[in-house]
Short mmCIF file of C-alpha atoms and ligand atoms in Angstrom, two decimals:
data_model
loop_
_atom_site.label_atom_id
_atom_site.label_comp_id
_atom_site.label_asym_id
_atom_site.label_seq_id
_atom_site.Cartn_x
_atom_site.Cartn_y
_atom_site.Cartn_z
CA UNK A 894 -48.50 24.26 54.47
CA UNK A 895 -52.08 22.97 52.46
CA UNK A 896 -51.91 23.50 48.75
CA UNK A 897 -52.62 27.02 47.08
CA UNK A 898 -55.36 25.71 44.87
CA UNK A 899 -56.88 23.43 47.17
CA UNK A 900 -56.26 24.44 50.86
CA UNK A 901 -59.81 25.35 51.73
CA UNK A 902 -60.33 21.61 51.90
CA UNK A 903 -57.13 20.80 53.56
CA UNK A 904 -55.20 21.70 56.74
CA UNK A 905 -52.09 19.39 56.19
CA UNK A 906 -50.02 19.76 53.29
CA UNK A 907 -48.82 16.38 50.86
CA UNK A 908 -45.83 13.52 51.88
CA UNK A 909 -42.88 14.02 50.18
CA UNK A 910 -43.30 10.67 48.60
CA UNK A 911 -46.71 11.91 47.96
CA UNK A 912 -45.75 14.54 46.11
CA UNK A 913 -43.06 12.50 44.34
CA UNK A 914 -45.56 10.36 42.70
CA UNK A 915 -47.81 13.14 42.26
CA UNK A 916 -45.88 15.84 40.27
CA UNK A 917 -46.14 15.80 36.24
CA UNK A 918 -44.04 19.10 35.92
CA UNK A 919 -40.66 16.86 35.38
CA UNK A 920 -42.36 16.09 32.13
CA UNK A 921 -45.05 17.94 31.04
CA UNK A 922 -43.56 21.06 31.07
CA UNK A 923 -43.14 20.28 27.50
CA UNK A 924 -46.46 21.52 26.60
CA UNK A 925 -45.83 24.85 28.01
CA UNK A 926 -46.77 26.52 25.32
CA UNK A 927 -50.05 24.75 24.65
CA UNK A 928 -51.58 25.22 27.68
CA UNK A 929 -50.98 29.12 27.40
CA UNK A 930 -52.45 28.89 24.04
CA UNK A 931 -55.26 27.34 25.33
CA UNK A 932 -55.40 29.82 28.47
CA UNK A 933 -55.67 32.57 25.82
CA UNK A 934 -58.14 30.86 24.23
CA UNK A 935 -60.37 30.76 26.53
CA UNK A 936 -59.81 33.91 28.17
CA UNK A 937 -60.56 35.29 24.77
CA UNK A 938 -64.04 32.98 24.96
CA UNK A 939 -64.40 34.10 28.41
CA UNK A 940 -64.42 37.94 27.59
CA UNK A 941 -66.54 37.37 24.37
CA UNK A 942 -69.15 35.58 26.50
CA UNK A 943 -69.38 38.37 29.24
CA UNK A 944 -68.09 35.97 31.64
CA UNK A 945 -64.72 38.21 32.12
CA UNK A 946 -64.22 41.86 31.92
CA UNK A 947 -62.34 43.10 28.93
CA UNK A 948 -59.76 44.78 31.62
CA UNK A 949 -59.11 41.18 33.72
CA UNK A 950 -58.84 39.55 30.16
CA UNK A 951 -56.41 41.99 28.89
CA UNK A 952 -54.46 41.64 32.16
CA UNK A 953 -54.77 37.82 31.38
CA UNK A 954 -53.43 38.13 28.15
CA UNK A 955 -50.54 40.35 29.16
CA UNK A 956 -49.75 38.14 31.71
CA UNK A 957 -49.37 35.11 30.04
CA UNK A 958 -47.38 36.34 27.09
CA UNK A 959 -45.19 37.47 30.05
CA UNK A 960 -44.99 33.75 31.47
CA UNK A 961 -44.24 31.99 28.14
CA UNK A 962 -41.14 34.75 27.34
CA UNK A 963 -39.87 33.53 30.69
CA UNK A 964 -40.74 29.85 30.29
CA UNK A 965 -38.53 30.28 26.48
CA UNK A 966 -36.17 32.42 27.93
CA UNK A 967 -35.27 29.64 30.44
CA UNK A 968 -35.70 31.68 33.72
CA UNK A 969 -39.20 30.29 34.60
CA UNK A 970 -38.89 28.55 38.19
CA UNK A 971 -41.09 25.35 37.64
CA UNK A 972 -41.97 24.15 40.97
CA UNK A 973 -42.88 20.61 41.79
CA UNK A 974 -45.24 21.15 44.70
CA UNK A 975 -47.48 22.72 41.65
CA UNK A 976 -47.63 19.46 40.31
CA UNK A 977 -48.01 20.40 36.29
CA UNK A 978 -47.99 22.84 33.99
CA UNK A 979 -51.22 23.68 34.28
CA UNK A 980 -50.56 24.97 38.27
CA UNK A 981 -47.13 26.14 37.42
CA UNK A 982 -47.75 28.69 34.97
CA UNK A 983 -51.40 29.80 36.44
CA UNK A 984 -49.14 30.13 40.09
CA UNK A 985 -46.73 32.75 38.03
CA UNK A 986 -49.55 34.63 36.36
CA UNK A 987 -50.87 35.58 39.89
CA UNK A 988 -47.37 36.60 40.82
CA UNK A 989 -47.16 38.78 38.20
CA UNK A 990 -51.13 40.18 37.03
CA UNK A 991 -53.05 39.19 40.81
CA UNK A 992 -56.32 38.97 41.70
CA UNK A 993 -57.87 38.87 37.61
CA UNK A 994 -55.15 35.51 37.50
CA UNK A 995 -57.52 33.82 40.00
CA UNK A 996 -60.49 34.28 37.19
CA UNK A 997 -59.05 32.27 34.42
CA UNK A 998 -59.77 29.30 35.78
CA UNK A 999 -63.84 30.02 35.14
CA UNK A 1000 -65.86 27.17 33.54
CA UNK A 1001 -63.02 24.80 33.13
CA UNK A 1002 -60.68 22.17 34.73
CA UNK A 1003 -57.70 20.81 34.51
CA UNK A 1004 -59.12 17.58 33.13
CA UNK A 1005 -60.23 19.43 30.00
CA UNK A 1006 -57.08 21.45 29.88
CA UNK A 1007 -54.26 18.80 29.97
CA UNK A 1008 -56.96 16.78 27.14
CA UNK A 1009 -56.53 20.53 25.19
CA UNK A 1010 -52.74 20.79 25.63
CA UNK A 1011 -51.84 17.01 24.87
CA UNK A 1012 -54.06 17.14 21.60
CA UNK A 1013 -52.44 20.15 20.49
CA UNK A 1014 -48.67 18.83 21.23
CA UNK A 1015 -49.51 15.35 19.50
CA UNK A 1016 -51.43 16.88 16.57
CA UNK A 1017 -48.03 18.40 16.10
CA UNK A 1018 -46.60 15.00 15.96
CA UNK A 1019 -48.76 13.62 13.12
CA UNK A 1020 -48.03 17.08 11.00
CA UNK A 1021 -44.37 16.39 12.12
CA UNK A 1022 -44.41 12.70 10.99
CA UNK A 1023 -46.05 13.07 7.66
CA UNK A 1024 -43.54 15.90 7.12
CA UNK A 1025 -40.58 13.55 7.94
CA UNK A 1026 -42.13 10.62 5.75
CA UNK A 1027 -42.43 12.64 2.97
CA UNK A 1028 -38.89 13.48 2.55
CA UNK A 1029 -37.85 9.98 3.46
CA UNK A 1030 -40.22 9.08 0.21
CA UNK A 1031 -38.17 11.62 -1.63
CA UNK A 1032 -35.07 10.12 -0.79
CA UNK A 1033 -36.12 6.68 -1.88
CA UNK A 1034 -37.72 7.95 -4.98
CA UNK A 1035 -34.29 9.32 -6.26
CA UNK A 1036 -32.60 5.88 -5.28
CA UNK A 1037 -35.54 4.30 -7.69
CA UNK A 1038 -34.77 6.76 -10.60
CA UNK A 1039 -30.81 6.62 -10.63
CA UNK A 1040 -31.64 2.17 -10.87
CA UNK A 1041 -34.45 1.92 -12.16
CA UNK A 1042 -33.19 -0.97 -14.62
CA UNK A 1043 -30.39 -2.33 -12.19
CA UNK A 1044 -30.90 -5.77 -11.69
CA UNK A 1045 -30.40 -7.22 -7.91
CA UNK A 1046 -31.71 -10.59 -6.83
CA UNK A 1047 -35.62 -10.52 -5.09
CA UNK A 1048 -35.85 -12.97 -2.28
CA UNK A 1049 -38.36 -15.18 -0.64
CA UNK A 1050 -37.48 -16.55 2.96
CA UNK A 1051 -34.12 -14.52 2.26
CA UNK A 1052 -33.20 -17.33 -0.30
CA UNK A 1053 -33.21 -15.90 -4.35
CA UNK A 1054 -36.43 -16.19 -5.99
CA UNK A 1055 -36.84 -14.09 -8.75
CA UNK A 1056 -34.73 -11.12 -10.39
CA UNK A 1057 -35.95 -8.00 -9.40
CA UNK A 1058 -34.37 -4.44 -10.32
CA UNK A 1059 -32.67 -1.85 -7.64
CA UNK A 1060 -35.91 1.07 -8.36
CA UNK A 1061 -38.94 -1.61 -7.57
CA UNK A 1062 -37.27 -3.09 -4.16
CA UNK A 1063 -37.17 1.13 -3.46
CA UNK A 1064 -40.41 1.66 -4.21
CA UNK A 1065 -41.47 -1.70 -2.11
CA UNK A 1066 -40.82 1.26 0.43
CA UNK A 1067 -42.42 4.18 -0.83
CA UNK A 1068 -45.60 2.47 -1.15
CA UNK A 1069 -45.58 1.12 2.67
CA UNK A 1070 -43.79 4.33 3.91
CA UNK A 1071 -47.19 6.06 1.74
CA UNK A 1072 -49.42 4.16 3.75
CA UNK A 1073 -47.86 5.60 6.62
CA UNK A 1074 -48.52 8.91 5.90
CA UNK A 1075 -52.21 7.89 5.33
CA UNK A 1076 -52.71 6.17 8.51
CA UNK A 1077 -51.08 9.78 10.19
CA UNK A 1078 -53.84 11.86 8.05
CA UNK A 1079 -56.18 9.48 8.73
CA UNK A 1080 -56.08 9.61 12.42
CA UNK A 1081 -55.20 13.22 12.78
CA UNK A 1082 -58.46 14.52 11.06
CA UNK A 1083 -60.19 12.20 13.25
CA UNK A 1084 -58.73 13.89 16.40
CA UNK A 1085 -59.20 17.62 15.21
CA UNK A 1086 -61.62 18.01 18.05
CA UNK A 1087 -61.42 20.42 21.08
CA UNK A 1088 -61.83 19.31 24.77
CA UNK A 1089 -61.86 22.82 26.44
CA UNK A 1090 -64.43 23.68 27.72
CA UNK A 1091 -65.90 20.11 29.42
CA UNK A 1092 -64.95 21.22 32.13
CA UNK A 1093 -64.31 18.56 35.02
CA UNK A 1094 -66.65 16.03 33.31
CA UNK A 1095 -69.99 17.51 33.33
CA UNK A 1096 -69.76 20.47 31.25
CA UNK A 1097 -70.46 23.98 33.18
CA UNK A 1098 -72.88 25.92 33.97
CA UNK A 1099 -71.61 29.72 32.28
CA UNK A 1100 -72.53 30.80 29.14
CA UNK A 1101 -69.22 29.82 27.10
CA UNK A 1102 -68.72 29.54 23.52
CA UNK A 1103 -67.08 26.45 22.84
CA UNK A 1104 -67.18 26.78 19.33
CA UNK A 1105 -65.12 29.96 20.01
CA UNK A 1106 -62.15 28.43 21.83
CA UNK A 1107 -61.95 25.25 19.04
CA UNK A 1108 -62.09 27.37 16.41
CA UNK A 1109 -59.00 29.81 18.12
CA UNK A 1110 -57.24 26.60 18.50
CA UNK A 1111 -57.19 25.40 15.08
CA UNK A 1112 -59.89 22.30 15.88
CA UNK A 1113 -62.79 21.51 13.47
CA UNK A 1114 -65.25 21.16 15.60
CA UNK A 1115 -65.93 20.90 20.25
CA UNK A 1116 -65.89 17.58 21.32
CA UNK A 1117 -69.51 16.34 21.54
CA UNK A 1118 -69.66 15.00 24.95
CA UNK A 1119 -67.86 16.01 27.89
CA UNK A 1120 -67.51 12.68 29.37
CA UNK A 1121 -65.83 11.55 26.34
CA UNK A 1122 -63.60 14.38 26.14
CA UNK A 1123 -62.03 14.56 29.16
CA UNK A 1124 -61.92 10.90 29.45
CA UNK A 1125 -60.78 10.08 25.83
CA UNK A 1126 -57.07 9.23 24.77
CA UNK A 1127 -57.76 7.49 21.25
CA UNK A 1128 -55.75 10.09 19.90
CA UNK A 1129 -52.40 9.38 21.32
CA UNK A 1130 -53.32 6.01 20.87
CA UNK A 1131 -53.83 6.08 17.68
CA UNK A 1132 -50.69 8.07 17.28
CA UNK A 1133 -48.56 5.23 18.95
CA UNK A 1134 -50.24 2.67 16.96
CA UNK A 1135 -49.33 4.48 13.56
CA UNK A 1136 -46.11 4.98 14.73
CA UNK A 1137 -45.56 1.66 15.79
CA UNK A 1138 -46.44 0.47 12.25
CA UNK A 1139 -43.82 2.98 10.94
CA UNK A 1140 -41.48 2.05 13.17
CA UNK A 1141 -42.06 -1.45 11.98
CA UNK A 1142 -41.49 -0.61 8.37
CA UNK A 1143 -38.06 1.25 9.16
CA UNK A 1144 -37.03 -1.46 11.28
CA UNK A 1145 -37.45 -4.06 8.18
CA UNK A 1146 -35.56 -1.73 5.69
CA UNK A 1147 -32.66 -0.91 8.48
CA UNK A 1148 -32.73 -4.67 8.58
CA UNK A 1149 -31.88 -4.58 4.65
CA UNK A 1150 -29.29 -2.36 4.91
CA UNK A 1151 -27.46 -4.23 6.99
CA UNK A 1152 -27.48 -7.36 5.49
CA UNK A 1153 -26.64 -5.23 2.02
CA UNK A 1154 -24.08 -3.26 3.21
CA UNK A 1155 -21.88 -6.63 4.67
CA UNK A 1156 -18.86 -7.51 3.12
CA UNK A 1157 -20.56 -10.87 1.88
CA UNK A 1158 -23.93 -8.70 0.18
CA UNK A 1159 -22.07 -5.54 -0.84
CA UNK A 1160 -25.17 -4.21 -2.83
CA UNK A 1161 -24.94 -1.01 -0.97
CA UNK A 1162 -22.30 1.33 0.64
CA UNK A 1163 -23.22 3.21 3.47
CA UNK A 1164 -21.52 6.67 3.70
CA UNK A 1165 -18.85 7.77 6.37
CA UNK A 1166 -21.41 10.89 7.80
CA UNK A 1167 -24.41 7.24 8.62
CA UNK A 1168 -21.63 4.96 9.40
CA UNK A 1169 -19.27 4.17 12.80
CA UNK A 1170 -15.64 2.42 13.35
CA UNK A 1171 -14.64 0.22 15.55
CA UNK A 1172 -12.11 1.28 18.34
CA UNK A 1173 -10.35 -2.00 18.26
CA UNK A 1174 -10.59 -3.69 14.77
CA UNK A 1175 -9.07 -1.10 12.09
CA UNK A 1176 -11.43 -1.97 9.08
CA UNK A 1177 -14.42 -2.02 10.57
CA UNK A 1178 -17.46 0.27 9.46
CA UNK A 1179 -20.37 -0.47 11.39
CA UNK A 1180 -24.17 0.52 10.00
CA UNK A 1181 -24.96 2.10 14.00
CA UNK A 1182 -27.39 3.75 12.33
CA UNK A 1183 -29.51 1.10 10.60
CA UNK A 1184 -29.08 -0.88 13.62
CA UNK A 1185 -30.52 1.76 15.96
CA UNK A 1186 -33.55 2.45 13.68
CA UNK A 1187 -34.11 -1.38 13.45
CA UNK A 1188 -34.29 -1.09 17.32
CA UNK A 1189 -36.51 1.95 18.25
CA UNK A 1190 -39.35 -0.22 17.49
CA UNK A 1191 -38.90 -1.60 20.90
CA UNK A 1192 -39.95 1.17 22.94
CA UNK A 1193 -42.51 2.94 20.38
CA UNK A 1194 -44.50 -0.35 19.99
CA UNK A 1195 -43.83 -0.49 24.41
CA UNK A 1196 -44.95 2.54 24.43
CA UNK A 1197 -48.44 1.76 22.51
CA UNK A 1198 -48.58 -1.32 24.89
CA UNK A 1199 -47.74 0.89 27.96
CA UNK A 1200 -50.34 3.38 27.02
CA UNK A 1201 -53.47 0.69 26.05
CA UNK A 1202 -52.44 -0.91 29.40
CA UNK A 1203 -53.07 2.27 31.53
CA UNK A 1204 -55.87 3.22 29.95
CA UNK A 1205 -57.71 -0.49 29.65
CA UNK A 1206 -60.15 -0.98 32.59
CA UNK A 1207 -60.41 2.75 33.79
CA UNK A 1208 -64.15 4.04 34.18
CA UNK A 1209 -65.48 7.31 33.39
CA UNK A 1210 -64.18 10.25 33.39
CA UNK A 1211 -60.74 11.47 34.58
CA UNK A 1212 -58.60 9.45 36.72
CA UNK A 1213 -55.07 10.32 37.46
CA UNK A 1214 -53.77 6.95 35.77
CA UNK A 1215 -54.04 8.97 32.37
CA UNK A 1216 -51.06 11.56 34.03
CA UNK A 1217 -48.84 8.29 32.77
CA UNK A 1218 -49.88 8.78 28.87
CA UNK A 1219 -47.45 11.97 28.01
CA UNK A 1220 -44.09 10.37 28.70
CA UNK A 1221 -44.46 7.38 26.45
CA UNK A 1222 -45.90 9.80 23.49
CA UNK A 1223 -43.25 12.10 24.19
CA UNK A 1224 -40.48 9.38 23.75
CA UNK A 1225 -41.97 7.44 21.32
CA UNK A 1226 -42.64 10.78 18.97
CA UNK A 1227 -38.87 11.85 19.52
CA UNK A 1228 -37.91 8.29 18.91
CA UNK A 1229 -39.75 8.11 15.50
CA UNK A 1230 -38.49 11.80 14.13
CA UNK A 1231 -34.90 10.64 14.92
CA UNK A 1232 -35.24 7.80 13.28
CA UNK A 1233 -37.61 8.87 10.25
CA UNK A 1234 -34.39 12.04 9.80
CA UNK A 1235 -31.85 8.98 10.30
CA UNK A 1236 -33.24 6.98 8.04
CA UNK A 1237 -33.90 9.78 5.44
CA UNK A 1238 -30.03 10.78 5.46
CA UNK A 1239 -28.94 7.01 5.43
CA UNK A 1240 -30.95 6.31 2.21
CA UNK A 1241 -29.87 10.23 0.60
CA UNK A 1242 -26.13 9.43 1.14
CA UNK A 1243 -25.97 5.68 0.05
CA UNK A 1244 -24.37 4.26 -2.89
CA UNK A 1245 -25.99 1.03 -4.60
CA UNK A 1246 -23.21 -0.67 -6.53
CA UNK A 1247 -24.39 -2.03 -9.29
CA UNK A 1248 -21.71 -4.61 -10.40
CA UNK A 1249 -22.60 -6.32 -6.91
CA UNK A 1250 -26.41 -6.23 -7.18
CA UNK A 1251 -25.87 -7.46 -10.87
CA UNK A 1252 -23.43 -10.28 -9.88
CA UNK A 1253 -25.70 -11.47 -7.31
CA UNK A 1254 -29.10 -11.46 -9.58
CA UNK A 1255 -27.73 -14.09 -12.11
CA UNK A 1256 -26.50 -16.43 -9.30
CA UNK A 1257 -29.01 -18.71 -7.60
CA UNK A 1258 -30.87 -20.21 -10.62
CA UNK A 1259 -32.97 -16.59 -10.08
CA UNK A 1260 -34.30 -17.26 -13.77
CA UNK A 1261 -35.85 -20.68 -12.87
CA UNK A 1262 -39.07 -19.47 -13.05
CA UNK A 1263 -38.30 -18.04 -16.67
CA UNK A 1264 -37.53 -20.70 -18.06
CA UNK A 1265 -40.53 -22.75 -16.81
CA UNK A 1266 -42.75 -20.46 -18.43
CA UNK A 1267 -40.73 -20.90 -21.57
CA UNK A 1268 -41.41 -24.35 -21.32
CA UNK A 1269 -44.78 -23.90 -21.08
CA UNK A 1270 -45.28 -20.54 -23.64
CA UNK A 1271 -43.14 -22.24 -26.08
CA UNK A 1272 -43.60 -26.44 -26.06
CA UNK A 1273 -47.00 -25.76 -24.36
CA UNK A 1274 -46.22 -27.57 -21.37
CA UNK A 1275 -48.39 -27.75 -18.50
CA UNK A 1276 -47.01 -25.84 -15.78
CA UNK A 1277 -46.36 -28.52 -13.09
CA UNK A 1278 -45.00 -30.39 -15.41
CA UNK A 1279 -42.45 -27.26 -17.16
CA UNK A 1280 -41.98 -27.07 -13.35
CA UNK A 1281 -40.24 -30.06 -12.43
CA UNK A 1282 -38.37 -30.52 -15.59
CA UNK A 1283 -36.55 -26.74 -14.83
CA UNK A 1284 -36.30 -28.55 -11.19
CA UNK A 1285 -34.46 -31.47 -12.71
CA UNK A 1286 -32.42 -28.90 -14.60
CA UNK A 1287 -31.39 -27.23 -11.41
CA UNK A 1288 -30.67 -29.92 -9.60
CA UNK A 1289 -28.16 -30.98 -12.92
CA UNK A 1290 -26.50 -27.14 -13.22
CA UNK A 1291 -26.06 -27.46 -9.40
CA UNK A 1292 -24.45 -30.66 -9.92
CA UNK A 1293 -22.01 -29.49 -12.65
CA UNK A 1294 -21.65 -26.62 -10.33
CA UNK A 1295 -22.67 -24.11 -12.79
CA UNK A 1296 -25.25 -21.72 -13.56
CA UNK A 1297 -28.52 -22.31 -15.82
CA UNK A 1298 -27.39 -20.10 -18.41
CA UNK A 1299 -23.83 -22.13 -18.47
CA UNK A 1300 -25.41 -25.91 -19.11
CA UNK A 1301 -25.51 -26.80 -22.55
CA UNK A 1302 -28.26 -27.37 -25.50
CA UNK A 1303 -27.26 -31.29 -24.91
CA UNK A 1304 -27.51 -30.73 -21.23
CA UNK A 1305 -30.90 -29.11 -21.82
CA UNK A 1306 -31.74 -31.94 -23.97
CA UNK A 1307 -30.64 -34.78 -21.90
CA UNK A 1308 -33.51 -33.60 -19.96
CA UNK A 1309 -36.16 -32.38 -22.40
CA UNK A 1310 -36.14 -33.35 -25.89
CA UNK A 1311 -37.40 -30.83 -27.54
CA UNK A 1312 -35.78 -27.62 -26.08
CA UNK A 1313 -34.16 -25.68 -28.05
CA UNK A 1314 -31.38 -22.65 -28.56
CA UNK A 1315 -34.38 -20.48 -28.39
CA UNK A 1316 -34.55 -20.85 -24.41
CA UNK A 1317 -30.85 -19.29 -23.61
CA UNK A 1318 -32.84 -15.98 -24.95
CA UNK A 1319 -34.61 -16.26 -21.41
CA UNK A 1320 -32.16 -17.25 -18.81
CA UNK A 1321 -30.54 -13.42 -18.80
CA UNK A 1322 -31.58 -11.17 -15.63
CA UNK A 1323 -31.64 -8.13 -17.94
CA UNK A 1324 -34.84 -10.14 -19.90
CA UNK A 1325 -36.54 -11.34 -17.23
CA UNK A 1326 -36.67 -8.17 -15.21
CA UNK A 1327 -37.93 -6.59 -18.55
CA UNK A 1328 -40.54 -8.96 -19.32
CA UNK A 1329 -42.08 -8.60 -15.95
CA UNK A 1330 -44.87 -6.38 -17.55
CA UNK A 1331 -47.89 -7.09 -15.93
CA UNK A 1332 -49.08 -3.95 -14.03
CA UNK A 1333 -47.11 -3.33 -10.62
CA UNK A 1334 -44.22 -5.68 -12.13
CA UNK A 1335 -40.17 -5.06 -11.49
CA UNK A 1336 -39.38 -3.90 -15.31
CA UNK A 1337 -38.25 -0.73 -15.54
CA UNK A 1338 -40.85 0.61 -17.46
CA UNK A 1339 -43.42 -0.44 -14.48
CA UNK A 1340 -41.11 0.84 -12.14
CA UNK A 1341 -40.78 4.19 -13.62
CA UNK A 1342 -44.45 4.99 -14.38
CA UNK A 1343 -44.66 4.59 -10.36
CA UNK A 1344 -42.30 6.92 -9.66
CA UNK A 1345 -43.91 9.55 -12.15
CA UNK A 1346 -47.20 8.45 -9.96
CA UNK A 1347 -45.63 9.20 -6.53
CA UNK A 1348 -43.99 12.70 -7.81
CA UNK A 1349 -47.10 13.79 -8.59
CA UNK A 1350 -48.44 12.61 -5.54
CA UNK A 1351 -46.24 14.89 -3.68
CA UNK A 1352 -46.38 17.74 -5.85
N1 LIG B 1778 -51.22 16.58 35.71
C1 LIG B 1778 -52.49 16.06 35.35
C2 LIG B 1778 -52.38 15.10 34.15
O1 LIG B 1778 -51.40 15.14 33.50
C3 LIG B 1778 -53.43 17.19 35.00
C4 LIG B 1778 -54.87 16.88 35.24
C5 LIG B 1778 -55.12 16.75 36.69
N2 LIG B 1778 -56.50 16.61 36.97
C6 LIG B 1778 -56.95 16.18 38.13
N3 LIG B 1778 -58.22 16.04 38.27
N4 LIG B 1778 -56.14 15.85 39.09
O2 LIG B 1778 -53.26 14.33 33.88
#
């Protein structure tokens, strides 16, 4: 038999395979209740405007409410030969209200209503992300107060630089995890506005209120140009990208943890509740956790590549190719909550150990540097040349096999005349950390008037 909605054009009805390829309902039965908030909507407009009677728009109402109770309730029949949501739940309103069902449909399209029901269910998604950021932020911002002063060793190319302490290396992360939640503000006031009413492409010819139906729907403002709203997708685009770049940033700290939490780093112990065993080797405790955050950057950044793919090249307005945008949002955005709620429990539950971080600061000539600039604050050396004297002094410590702080004043001397005592004063972590000063530094002073900064950021 032809199709319900369409049969006046058709006498045969679809392929199987046809309608295989064709059907959305598998998946975007998800925004269920969006599109009935957007049917109500606009049956509300429709009413307003004259366009419907207030008894067919009561029966609308009704009706609908009825659907969505049966669509939570789990008894809803979704049907594949109605393709989407969109068919599926107008199909059961005329099974249940008749002939005023057949009236919804006035001065609109599906085109504008799966652009409606898509920006409400991702809009969702930024409020949801920033939510889940923001308690990640709150988790690291405790890690930074309980070490604010512990020292650790700071690395560049993964080899020790400089000594840093435990509360900056957190707040490394606050401040790109912050950025996060800018980019998700950022994009989702930019995408506050309402597609409904655009109708197929061109707009329509009744007397509807578009202003009415954004406004019901919690948008700022109509979109401006129907073309453009039916056709646009920045919005999930812009959610993937943002995500991606999340994703990114969780993937480098997972990345961190499991270096730290190795039996040959130890800064960090991972609790049992964030942490697996293995079924063969008894001691094992695996970080599953980090190493599945570190990984869902694969399909949310494939899913921002999917997505720009499908929608590169397509010409104005609608074309079916942009069916293909809701399951890569939808996994990507349950992807990035997982791991955003992961990654927030991880980072609550885990133990820096401070002996270990401390241990590891003073090793690797980390105070180098410190003593360079002694050579130059002090003898009033030029730098390149404080620089390669502390390199010669290196290269002797590493000789002796010993630290910096271990050679000797004749050791010290052997190289450079005139150092003196004075310059053991600077080869401790604990001083260099605190005379990193300058403004954004690792001492702990620097590092706490951040996190006073981001509390009251957050409220
Ligand atoms: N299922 C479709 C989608 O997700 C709804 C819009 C269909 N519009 C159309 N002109 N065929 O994009």
């Amino acid at each position: 038999s032809s199709n319900q909605m369409w049969g006046g054009r058709f006498s045969a009805g679809p392929d199987a395979i046809m309608e295989a390829i064709n059907a959305s309902i598998g998946f975007d039965q998800r925004m269920a209740a969006q599109d009935i908030a957007g049917s109500r909507a606009h049956a509300a407009m429709l009413a307003a405007t004259g366009i419907l009677s207030d008894s067919d728009a009561e029966a609308i109402r009704k009706g609908l409410l009825t659907v969505l109770s049966e669509i939570e309730g789990g008894t809803f029949q979704f049907s594949t030969a109605l393709e989407d949501i969109h068919m599926n739940v107008e199909a059961r309103l005329k099974e249940i209200i008749g002939e005023p069902a057949g009236r919804l449909h006035t001065g609109r399209s599906r085109n504008d209503q799966v652009a409606t029901d898509f920006k409400l269910w991702v809009r969702d998604q930024f409020d949801a992300a920033i939510e889940g950021l923001q308690a990640l932020i709150r988790a690291l911002l405790a890690q930074a107060e309980a070490g604010a002063d512990w020292v650790m060793p700071g690395f560049t190319h993964l080899q020790t630089a400089q000594p840093v302490t435990w509360g900056h290396h957190m707040m490394a992360y606050v401040e790109m995890f912050g950025r996060d939640v800018g980019r998700f503000r950022d994009a989702r006031a930019r995408m506050n506005e309402c597609p409904l009413g655009a109708a197929a492409l061109a707009g329509t010819s009744f007397p509807i209120d578009r202003h009415m139906t954004a406004q019901a729907l919690g948008f700022d403002r109509p979109a401006a140009n129907s073309l453009d709203a039916v056709s646009d997708r920045d919005f999930a685009l812009e959610f993937l990208a943002d995500a991606s770049i999340c994703a990114m940033h969780l993937s480098r700290f997972a990345e961190e943890l499991v270096i730290w939490s190795s039996a040959q780093f130890r800064f960090v112990t991972l609790s049992d509740r964030f942490s697996t065993g293995s079924s063969i080797m008894p001691q094992k405790k695996n970080p599953d956790a980090a190493e599945l955050i570190r990984a869902k950057i694969g399909r949310i950044f494939g899913a921002n590549v999917a997505l720009m793919t499908v929608m590169k090249g397509l010409p104005l307005a609608y074309s079916k190719d942009m069916q293909e945008d809701k399951e890569q949002v939808f996994d990507a955005a349950d992807n990035l909550m997982l791991a955003l709620a992961a990654m927030e429990g991880m980072v609550r539950d885990m133990s820096a150990n401070r002996e270990s971080l401390a241990a590891a600061a003073g090793s690797g000539f980390s105070t180098a540097t410190d003593l360079a600039d002694w050579l130059v604050r002090v003898l009033n050396m030029p730098f390149r040349d404080a620089h390669h004297v502390t390199g010669t002094l290196v290269a002797l410590a590493e000789k002796k096999g010993c630290d910096l702080p271990d050679l000797t004043l004749g050791d010290m001397q052997s190289v450079h005349a005139e150092i003196t005592d004075d310059v053991f004063g600077v080869l401790g972590v604990e001083n260099s950390v605190a005379s990193r000063t300058s403004y954004g530094g690792t001492a702990p002073e620097q590092v706490r008037a951040q996190i006073a900064r981001w509390k009251e950021v957050l409220g």
